[in-house]
């Protein structure tokens, strides 16, 4: 198992208005400078985005280590992908969407651009929040796919990969430091990952003794002993917690991936697994996750996790009467 922190840094933000001042000739320059901002203004935004590259840190985009396969990689690298969305919020209200343009020579860096609509900016007080890749936290509906390329039959918006839908990163309290002449300037913004990524595959050992054999998994249910796995979360911090279900397109013994956000990020805890195989047989078991692997932003590899329980039908003797 490997732990990888997922952080990015955001450089200064420059914004300008697209408003046309029809009465410029009628207002002296000194008075023009004192005019208040419109309450509802559309701003064009360009943000320089960077991320930590040390120790294989990750941003919203994902890539495995060079020359590795998904089954054996020990690194999930961080890169920006063209047109990745970054949602912008002010006081919990969505005010616009920016898109990423990666640098041609270094995909770890990008420019985020687009427009936002605000209802008032106060330098030194106004703080923005940035979230990728969607407007709301939602970890339901996962299918075990890690990268965009892993879901070739579902391109664009219907792509069901973690990279597309479940790898959330958040930058909070991005302070607007200046607003003049239609331009906004902000402090740097640091993005923090909102979940960990688990690589899973399973095998069965009856009651923990004897031979082990691989499980051809089709449907998987994952729950935390403390009940804190997040299914959905709102902007006020409230969340719906419970079991995370993963439905693979095809039953397989190979490792798959799931994004898990746990309310408990500090103490060791058991994860409980229930796995249905290709024939409908259900296996179950637990795996303890040490405290050091609980913080969001961790890559946890659990290949060939051993399950020791299996649901079986008890044999019953019945008398059958044939009627001709």
mmCIF file of C-alpha atoms in Angstrom:
data_model
loop_
_atom_site.group_PDB
_atom_site.id
_atom_site.type_symbol
_atom_site.label_atom_id
_atom_site.label_comp_id
_atom_site.label_asym_id
_atom_site.label_seq_id
_atom_site.Cartn_x
_atom_site.Cartn_y
_atom_site.Cartn_z
ATOM 1 C CA UNK A 1 0.000 0.000 0.000
ATOM 2 C CA UNK A 2 1.210 3.440 -0.820
ATOM 3 C CA UNK A 3 0.144 6.821 0.478
ATOM 4 C CA UNK A 4 0.044 9.691 -1.889
ATOM 5 C CA UNK A 5 -1.012 13.175 -0.867
ATOM 6 C CA UNK A 6 -3.027 15.061 -3.393
ATOM 7 C CA UNK A 7 -2.344 18.787 -3.262
ATOM 8 C CA UNK A 8 -2.133 21.556 -5.838
ATOM 9 C CA UNK A 9 -1.190 25.208 -5.601
ATOM 10 C CA UNK A 10 -3.005 27.997 -7.395
ATOM 11 C CA UNK A 11 -1.199 31.176 -8.472
ATOM 12 C CA UNK A 12 -2.669 34.684 -8.658
ATOM 13 C CA UNK A 13 -6.076 35.287 -10.206
ATOM 14 C CA UNK A 14 -6.647 38.109 -12.673
ATOM 15 C CA UNK A 15 -10.167 39.114 -13.652
ATOM 16 C CA UNK A 16 -11.577 41.903 -15.775
ATOM 17 C CA UNK A 17 -15.085 43.101 -16.637
ATOM 18 C CA UNK A 18 -16.583 43.133 -20.068
ATOM 19 C CA UNK A 19 -18.873 46.079 -19.323
ATOM 20 C CA UNK A 20 -19.070 48.994 -21.760
ATOM 21 C CA UNK A 21 -19.329 52.377 -20.076
ATOM 22 C CA UNK A 22 -21.511 54.384 -22.481
ATOM 23 C CA UNK A 23 -21.336 57.580 -20.434
ATOM 24 C CA UNK A 24 -17.512 57.791 -20.207
ATOM 25 C CA UNK A 25 -17.411 61.146 -21.977
ATOM 26 C CA UNK A 26 -19.927 62.683 -19.539
ATOM 27 C CA UNK A 27 -18.131 61.730 -16.315
ATOM 28 C CA UNK A 28 -14.789 63.232 -15.232
ATOM 29 C CA UNK A 29 -11.965 60.734 -14.649
ATOM 30 C CA UNK A 30 -11.892 61.425 -10.899
ATOM 31 C CA UNK A 31 -15.628 60.761 -10.508
ATOM 32 C CA UNK A 32 -15.411 57.644 -12.701
ATOM 33 C CA UNK A 33 -12.847 56.101 -10.371
ATOM 34 C CA UNK A 34 -15.242 56.549 -7.440
ATOM 35 C CA UNK A 35 -18.250 54.879 -9.076
ATOM 36 C CA UNK A 36 -19.439 51.763 -7.169
ATOM 37 C CA UNK A 37 -19.279 48.322 -8.778
ATOM 38 C CA UNK A 38 -22.433 46.832 -10.232
ATOM 39 C CA UNK A 39 -24.133 44.453 -7.822
ATOM 40 C CA UNK A 40 -24.297 41.732 -10.434
ATOM 41 C CA UNK A 41 -21.162 41.576 -12.578
ATOM 42 C CA UNK A 42 -19.832 38.999 -15.034
ATOM 43 C CA UNK A 43 -16.084 38.601 -14.757
ATOM 44 C CA UNK A 44 -13.690 36.834 -17.098
ATOM 45 C CA UNK A 45 -11.269 34.811 -14.993
ATOM 46 C CA UNK A 46 -7.822 33.371 -15.697
ATOM 47 C CA UNK A 47 -6.099 31.454 -12.904
ATOM 48 C CA UNK A 48 -2.610 30.042 -13.032
ATOM 49 C CA UNK A 49 -2.723 26.578 -11.422
ATOM 50 C CA UNK A 50 0.162 24.521 -10.135
ATOM 51 C CA UNK A 51 0.459 21.403 -8.020
ATOM 52 C CA UNK A 52 2.956 19.678 -5.786
ATOM 53 C CA UNK A 53 5.010 17.225 -7.871
ATOM 54 C CA UNK A 54 7.143 15.880 -5.017
ATOM 55 C CA UNK A 55 6.291 12.342 -3.896
ATOM 56 C CA UNK A 56 3.857 11.863 -6.766
ATOM 57 C CA UNK A 57 1.162 14.212 -5.471
ATOM 58 C CA UNK A 58 -2.117 14.252 -7.372
ATOM 59 C CA UNK A 59 -4.572 16.810 -8.707
ATOM 60 C CA UNK A 60 -7.888 16.143 -10.356
ATOM 61 C CA UNK A 61 -6.314 14.441 -13.383
ATOM 62 C CA UNK A 62 -4.895 10.959 -12.810
ATOM 63 C CA UNK A 63 -2.202 8.874 -14.444
ATOM 64 C CA UNK A 64 -0.341 5.757 -13.344
ATOM 65 C CA UNK A 65 3.443 5.591 -13.149
ATOM 66 C CA UNK A 66 5.328 5.505 -16.448
ATOM 67 C CA UNK A 67 5.665 1.940 -17.687
ATOM 68 C CA UNK A 68 3.334 0.589 -14.995
ATOM 69 C CA UNK A 69 -0.016 -1.126 -15.296
ATOM 70 C CA UNK A 70 -2.971 -0.292 -13.102
ATOM 71 C CA UNK A 71 -2.562 -3.634 -11.347
ATOM 72 C CA UNK A 72 1.042 -3.067 -10.270
ATOM 73 C CA UNK A 73 1.581 0.695 -10.084
ATOM 74 C CA UNK A 74 2.692 2.148 -6.767
ATOM 75 C CA UNK A 75 2.093 5.736 -7.904
ATOM 76 C CA UNK A 76 -0.938 7.678 -9.041
ATOM 77 C CA UNK A 77 0.577 10.685 -10.765
ATOM 78 C CA UNK A 78 -1.098 14.069 -10.880
ATOM 79 C CA UNK A 79 -1.712 15.824 -14.172
ATOM 80 C CA UNK A 80 -4.197 18.292 -15.617
ATOM 81 C CA UNK A 81 -6.360 17.211 -18.534
ATOM 82 C CA UNK A 82 -7.647 19.568 -21.219
ATOM 83 C CA UNK A 83 -11.052 21.098 -20.429
ATOM 84 C CA UNK A 84 -11.276 19.697 -16.901
ATOM 85 C CA UNK A 85 -13.983 21.660 -15.053
ATOM 86 C CA UNK A 86 -13.315 23.675 -11.900
ATOM 87 C CA UNK A 87 -16.436 24.929 -10.125
ATOM 88 C CA UNK A 88 -16.292 28.328 -8.373
ATOM 89 C CA UNK A 89 -18.348 29.223 -5.278
ATOM 90 C CA UNK A 90 -18.930 32.362 -3.237
ATOM 91 C CA UNK A 91 -20.563 31.892 0.188
ATOM 92 C CA UNK A 92 -21.797 28.468 -0.890
ATOM 93 C CA UNK A 93 -23.403 29.764 -4.103
ATOM 94 C CA UNK A 94 -22.178 28.497 -7.452
ATOM 95 C CA UNK A 95 -20.973 31.476 -9.502
ATOM 96 C CA UNK A 96 -19.289 29.873 -12.502
ATOM 97 C CA UNK A 97 -17.217 27.108 -14.070
ATOM 98 C CA UNK A 98 -13.606 27.362 -15.214
ATOM 99 C CA UNK A 99 -11.832 24.925 -17.531
ATOM 100 C CA UNK A 100 -8.212 23.798 -17.462
ATOM 101 C CA UNK A 101 -5.667 24.212 -20.252
ATOM 102 C CA UNK A 102 -2.533 22.205 -19.359
ATOM 103 C CA UNK A 103 0.904 23.548 -20.213
ATOM 104 C CA UNK A 104 2.264 22.043 -23.417
ATOM 105 C CA UNK A 105 5.558 21.131 -21.745
ATOM 106 C CA UNK A 106 4.365 20.244 -18.238
ATOM 107 C CA UNK A 107 0.902 18.816 -17.607
ATOM 108 C CA UNK A 108 1.398 19.349 -13.877
ATOM 109 C CA UNK A 109 0.646 23.020 -14.534
ATOM 110 C CA UNK A 110 -2.359 24.620 -16.192
ATOM 111 C CA UNK A 111 -4.347 27.801 -16.706
ATOM 112 C CA UNK A 112 -7.940 27.799 -15.471
ATOM 113 C CA UNK A 113 -10.166 30.156 -17.424
ATOM 114 C CA UNK A 114 -13.827 31.067 -17.841
ATOM 115 C CA UNK A 115 -16.383 33.481 -16.421
ATOM 116 C CA UNK A 116 -18.032 33.921 -13.044
ATOM 117 C CA UNK A 117 -20.989 36.021 -11.933
ATOM 118 C CA UNK A 118 -20.735 37.612 -8.488
ATOM 119 C CA UNK A 119 -23.079 39.634 -6.297
ATOM 120 C CA UNK A 120 -20.391 41.828 -4.780
ATOM 121 C CA UNK A 121 -16.665 41.737 -4.101
ATOM 122 C CA UNK A 122 -15.029 43.228 -1.004
ATOM 123 C CA UNK A 123 -11.219 43.079 -1.104
ATOM 124 C CA UNK A 124 -9.747 41.709 2.082
ATOM 125 C CA UNK A 125 -13.028 40.011 3.005
ATOM 126 C CA UNK A 126 -14.418 38.084 0.022
ATOM 127 C CA UNK A 127 -13.227 34.474 -0.157
ATOM 128 C CA UNK A 128 -13.765 32.070 -3.046
ATOM 129 C CA UNK A 129 -13.965 28.271 -3.026
ATOM 130 C CA UNK A 130 -12.939 26.053 -5.953
ATOM 131 C CA UNK A 131 -14.064 22.437 -6.427
ATOM 132 C CA UNK A 132 -13.304 19.780 -9.047
ATOM 133 C CA UNK A 133 -14.716 17.907 -10.906
ATOM 134 C CA UNK A 134 -18.455 18.420 -10.185
ATOM 135 C CA UNK A 135 -20.665 20.859 -8.308
ATOM 136 C CA UNK A 136 -21.638 18.410 -5.565
ATOM 137 C CA UNK A 137 -19.941 15.556 -3.709
ATOM 138 C CA UNK A 138 -21.479 12.276 -4.876
ATOM 139 C CA UNK A 139 -19.690 8.932 -4.540
ATOM 140 C CA UNK A 140 -22.573 6.706 -5.639
ATOM 141 C CA UNK A 141 -22.744 4.816 -8.922
ATOM 142 C CA UNK A 142 -19.091 3.756 -9.146
ATOM 143 C CA UNK A 143 -18.116 1.008 -11.594
ATOM 144 C CA UNK A 144 -14.488 0.353 -10.661
ATOM 145 C CA UNK A 145 -12.909 2.388 -13.475
ATOM 146 C CA UNK A 146 -9.879 4.514 -12.627
ATOM 147 C CA UNK A 147 -9.039 6.529 -15.754
ATOM 148 C CA UNK A 148 -11.052 8.164 -18.514
ATOM 149 C CA UNK A 149 -9.575 5.700 -20.992
ATOM 150 C CA UNK A 150 -10.901 2.767 -18.934
ATOM 151 C CA UNK A 151 -14.494 3.521 -19.944
ATOM 152 C CA UNK A 152 -14.229 3.677 -23.751
ATOM 153 C CA UNK A 153 -17.942 3.069 -24.364
ATOM 154 C CA UNK A 154 -18.869 6.067 -22.233
ATOM 155 C CA UNK A 155 -16.925 9.091 -23.465
ATOM 156 C CA UNK A 156 -17.446 12.741 -22.553
ATOM 157 C CA UNK A 157 -20.019 13.506 -19.850
ATOM 158 C CA UNK A 158 -21.224 9.909 -19.528
ATOM 159 C CA UNK A 159 -17.750 8.663 -18.594
ATOM 160 C CA UNK A 160 -17.983 6.815 -15.282
ATOM 161 C CA UNK A 161 -14.319 6.754 -14.231
ATOM 162 C CA UNK A 162 -12.955 8.044 -10.921
ATOM 163 C CA UNK A 163 -10.906 10.533 -12.901
ATOM 164 C CA UNK A 164 -14.032 11.981 -14.480
ATOM 165 C CA UNK A 165 -16.546 11.889 -11.620
ATOM 166 C CA UNK A 166 -15.151 10.940 -8.208
ATOM 167 C CA UNK A 167 -11.679 12.474 -7.748
ATOM 168 C CA UNK A 168 -12.722 15.637 -5.886
ATOM 169 C CA UNK A 169 -10.235 18.349 -4.906
ATOM 170 C CA UNK A 170 -11.114 21.520 -3.019
ATOM 171 C CA UNK A 171 -9.505 24.926 -2.475
ATOM 172 C CA UNK A 172 -11.073 26.907 0.371
ATOM 173 C CA UNK A 173 -10.796 30.496 1.612
ATOM 174 C CA UNK A 174 -9.137 31.936 -1.485
ATOM 175 C CA UNK A 175 -9.008 35.578 -0.405
ATOM 176 C CA UNK A 176 -9.685 38.377 -2.902
ATOM 177 C CA UNK A 177 -6.965 40.905 -2.102
ATOM 178 C CA UNK A 178 -7.733 43.649 -4.628
ATOM 179 C CA UNK A 179 -10.521 44.765 -6.983
ATOM 180 C CA UNK A 180 -9.829 47.726 -9.216
ATOM 181 C CA UNK A 181 -10.309 48.689 -12.850
ATOM 182 C CA UNK A 182 -12.318 45.539 -13.466
ATOM 183 C CA UNK A 183 -9.566 43.215 -12.246
ATOM 184 C CA UNK A 184 -9.591 40.880 -9.241
ATOM 185 C CA UNK A 185 -6.447 39.664 -7.509
ATOM 186 C CA UNK A 186 -6.423 36.802 -5.009
ATOM 187 C CA UNK A 187 -4.066 34.966 -2.717
ATOM 188 C CA UNK A 188 -2.770 31.581 -3.824
ATOM 189 C CA UNK A 189 -5.184 28.679 -3.502
ATOM 190 C CA UNK A 190 -4.140 25.239 -2.266
ATOM 191 C CA UNK A 191 -6.282 22.289 -3.326
ATOM 192 C CA UNK A 192 -6.765 19.385 -0.908
ATOM 193 C CA UNK A 193 -7.990 15.978 -1.995
ATOM 194 C CA UNK A 194 -11.431 15.025 -0.708
ATOM 195 C CA UNK A 195 -11.131 11.233 -0.637
ATOM 196 C CA UNK A 196 -8.746 8.298 -0.888
ATOM 197 C CA UNK A 197 -8.475 5.860 -3.780
ATOM 198 C CA UNK A 198 -8.494 2.115 -3.072
ATOM 199 C CA UNK A 199 -7.290 -0.639 -5.406
ATOM 200 C CA UNK A 200 -9.094 -3.888 -4.562
ATOM 201 C CA UNK A 201 -9.287 -7.542 -5.499
ATOM 202 C CA UNK A 202 -10.376 -10.501 -3.382
ATOM 203 C CA UNK A 203 -9.785 -14.147 -2.629
ATOM 204 C CA UNK A 204 -11.603 -16.603 -0.340
ATOM 205 C CA UNK A 205 -10.285 -18.805 2.458
ATOM 206 C CA UNK A 206 -12.969 -20.783 4.247
ATOM 207 C CA UNK A 207 -13.033 -19.751 7.923
ATOM 208 C CA UNK A 208 -9.484 -18.445 7.555
ATOM 209 C CA UNK A 209 -7.925 -21.895 7.061
ATOM 210 C CA UNK A 210 -6.877 -24.003 4.104
ATOM 211 C CA UNK A 211 -6.396 -23.057 0.483
ATOM 212 C CA UNK A 212 -7.222 -19.653 -0.957
ATOM 213 C CA UNK A 213 -8.756 -19.002 -4.353
ATOM 214 C CA UNK A 214 -9.464 -15.837 -6.308
ATOM 215 C CA UNK A 215 -12.995 -14.439 -6.346
ATOM 216 C CA UNK A 216 -14.378 -13.393 -9.720
ATOM 217 C CA UNK A 217 -16.079 -10.280 -8.385
ATOM 218 C CA UNK A 218 -19.133 -8.736 -10.021
ATOM 219 C CA UNK A 219 -20.803 -6.651 -7.315
ATOM 220 C CA UNK A 220 -19.171 -5.227 -4.193
ATOM 221 C CA UNK A 221 -20.567 -3.527 -1.090
ATOM 222 C CA UNK A 222 -18.184 -1.585 1.172
ATOM 223 C CA UNK A 223 -19.041 -0.200 4.613
ATOM 224 C CA UNK A 224 -16.985 1.337 7.424
ATOM 225 C CA UNK A 225 -17.318 -0.063 10.929
ATOM 226 C CA UNK A 226 -18.176 3.417 12.164
ATOM 227 C CA UNK A 227 -20.698 3.988 9.381
ATOM 228 C CA UNK A 228 -18.897 7.050 8.036
ATOM 229 C CA UNK A 229 -18.417 6.350 4.341
ATOM 230 C CA UNK A 230 -19.847 9.361 2.507
ATOM 231 C CA UNK A 231 -22.393 8.755 -0.228
ATOM 232 C CA UNK A 232 -23.255 12.424 -0.824
ATOM 233 C CA UNK A 233 -22.316 15.690 0.859
ATOM 234 C CA UNK A 234 -23.841 19.162 0.781
ATOM 235 C CA UNK A 235 -22.131 22.541 0.946
ATOM 236 C CA UNK A 236 -23.248 23.078 4.536
ATOM 237 C CA UNK A 237 -21.125 20.067 5.507
ATOM 238 C CA UNK A 238 -24.042 17.713 6.071
ATOM 239 C CA UNK A 239 -23.627 14.307 4.491
ATOM 240 C CA UNK A 240 -25.472 11.077 3.797
ATOM 241 C CA UNK A 241 -23.326 8.151 4.902
ATOM 242 C CA UNK A 242 -23.640 4.424 4.430
ATOM 243 C CA UNK A 243 -22.607 1.587 2.156
ATOM 244 C CA UNK A 244 -20.780 2.273 -1.120
ATOM 245 C CA UNK A 245 -21.786 -0.143 -3.871
ATOM 246 C CA UNK A 246 -19.589 -0.882 -6.884
ATOM 247 C CA UNK A 247 -21.056 -2.703 -9.885
ATOM 248 C CA UNK A 248 -18.409 -3.875 -12.361
ATOM 249 C CA UNK A 249 -19.361 -4.048 -16.036
ATOM 250 C CA UNK A 250 -17.926 -7.564 -16.220
ATOM 251 C CA UNK A 251 -17.047 -10.015 -13.465
ATOM 252 C CA UNK A 252 -13.276 -10.195 -12.997
ATOM 253 C CA UNK A 253 -10.501 -11.425 -10.727
ATOM 254 C CA UNK A 254 -8.413 -8.359 -11.640
ATOM 255 C CA UNK A 255 -8.042 -5.321 -9.369
ATOM 256 C CA UNK A 256 -10.550 -2.491 -9.646
ATOM 257 C CA UNK A 257 -10.649 0.992 -8.079
ATOM 258 C CA UNK A 258 -13.037 2.860 -5.811
ATOM 259 C CA UNK A 259 -12.987 6.382 -4.341
ATOM 260 C CA UNK A 260 -13.879 6.418 -0.633
ATOM 261 C CA UNK A 261 -14.477 9.471 1.547
ATOM 262 C CA UNK A 262 -14.674 8.592 5.231
ATOM 263 C CA UNK A 263 -15.802 10.922 8.002
ATOM 264 C CA UNK A 264 -13.201 9.149 10.154
ATOM 265 C CA UNK A 265 -9.784 10.213 8.870
ATOM 266 C CA UNK A 266 -7.732 9.834 12.059
ATOM 267 C CA UNK A 267 -8.189 6.435 13.714
ATOM 268 C CA UNK A 268 -7.815 2.820 12.613
ATOM 269 C CA UNK A 269 -11.031 1.183 11.490
ATOM 270 C CA UNK A 270 -12.331 -1.968 9.823
ATOM 271 C CA UNK A 271 -13.791 -1.855 6.352
ATOM 272 C CA UNK A 272 -16.488 -4.463 5.795
ATOM 273 C CA UNK A 273 -16.769 -6.111 2.394
ATOM 274 C CA UNK A 274 -19.516 -8.139 0.790
ATOM 275 C CA UNK A 275 -18.665 -9.501 -2.645
ATOM 276 C CA UNK A 276 -20.952 -11.283 -5.096
ATOM 277 C CA UNK A 277 -19.192 -13.349 -7.740
ATOM 278 C CA UNK A 278 -20.128 -14.212 -11.320
ATOM 279 C CA UNK A 279 -22.309 -17.115 -10.165
ATOM 280 C CA UNK A 280 -24.178 -15.155 -7.530
ATOM 281 C CA UNK A 281 -22.270 -16.610 -4.561
ATOM 282 C CA UNK A 282 -21.702 -14.005 -1.831
ATOM 283 C CA UNK A 283 -18.535 -13.715 0.259
ATOM 284 C CA UNK A 284 -17.857 -11.437 3.197
ATOM 285 C CA UNK A 285 -15.045 -10.302 5.467
ATOM 286 C CA UNK A 286 -13.257 -7.316 6.981
ATOM 287 C CA UNK A 287 -9.932 -5.538 6.560
ATOM 288 C CA UNK A 288 -8.429 -3.191 9.126
ATOM 289 C CA UNK A 289 -7.232 0.172 7.796
ATOM 290 C CA UNK A 290 -4.449 1.603 10.018
ATOM 291 C CA UNK A 291 -4.680 5.239 11.107
ATOM 292 C CA UNK A 292 -1.762 6.250 8.887
ATOM 293 C CA UNK A 293 -3.794 5.318 5.794
ATOM 294 C CA UNK A 294 -6.973 7.131 6.825
ATOM 295 C CA UNK A 295 -6.298 10.763 5.725
ATOM 296 C CA UNK A 296 -7.896 11.912 2.487
ATOM 297 C CA UNK A 297 -5.431 11.818 -0.387
ATOM 298 C CA UNK A 298 -4.110 8.321 0.285
ATOM 299 C CA UNK A 299 -3.635 5.626 -2.373
ATOM 300 C CA UNK A 300 -4.420 2.319 -0.647
ATOM 301 C CA UNK A 301 -3.645 -0.956 -2.431
ATOM 302 C CA UNK A 302 -5.483 -4.043 -1.165
ATOM 303 C CA UNK A 303 -4.912 -6.646 -3.837
ATOM 304 C CA UNK A 304 -6.034 -10.183 -2.957
ATOM 305 C CA UNK A 305 -7.702 -9.182 0.298
ATOM 306 C CA UNK A 306 -8.827 -12.397 1.971
ATOM 307 C CA UNK A 307 -12.496 -12.912 2.803
ATOM 308 C CA UNK A 308 -13.281 -15.767 5.174
ATOM 309 C CA UNK A 309 -17.073 -15.972 5.134
ATOM 310 C CA UNK A 310 -19.447 -17.312 2.503
ATOM 311 C CA UNK A 311 -23.221 -17.419 2.405
ATOM 312 C CA UNK A 312 -24.368 -20.991 1.786
ATOM 313 C CA UNK A 313 -27.768 -22.636 1.595
ATOM 314 C CA UNK A 314 -28.300 -25.367 4.182
ATOM 315 C CA UNK A 315 -29.235 -28.756 2.749
ATOM 316 C CA UNK A 316 -32.705 -29.944 3.743
ATOM 317 C CA UNK A 317 -34.343 -33.352 3.430
ATOM 318 C CA UNK A 318 -37.806 -33.220 1.929
ATOM 319 C CA UNK A 319 -40.319 -35.856 0.938
ATOM 320 C CA UNK A 320 -41.590 -35.458 -2.595
ATOM 321 C CA UNK A 321 -44.926 -36.972 -3.535
ATOM 322 C CA UNK A 322 -45.554 -37.460 -7.216
ATOM 323 C CA UNK A 323 -49.087 -37.197 -8.509
ATOM 324 C CA UNK A 324 -49.744 -38.819 -11.873
#
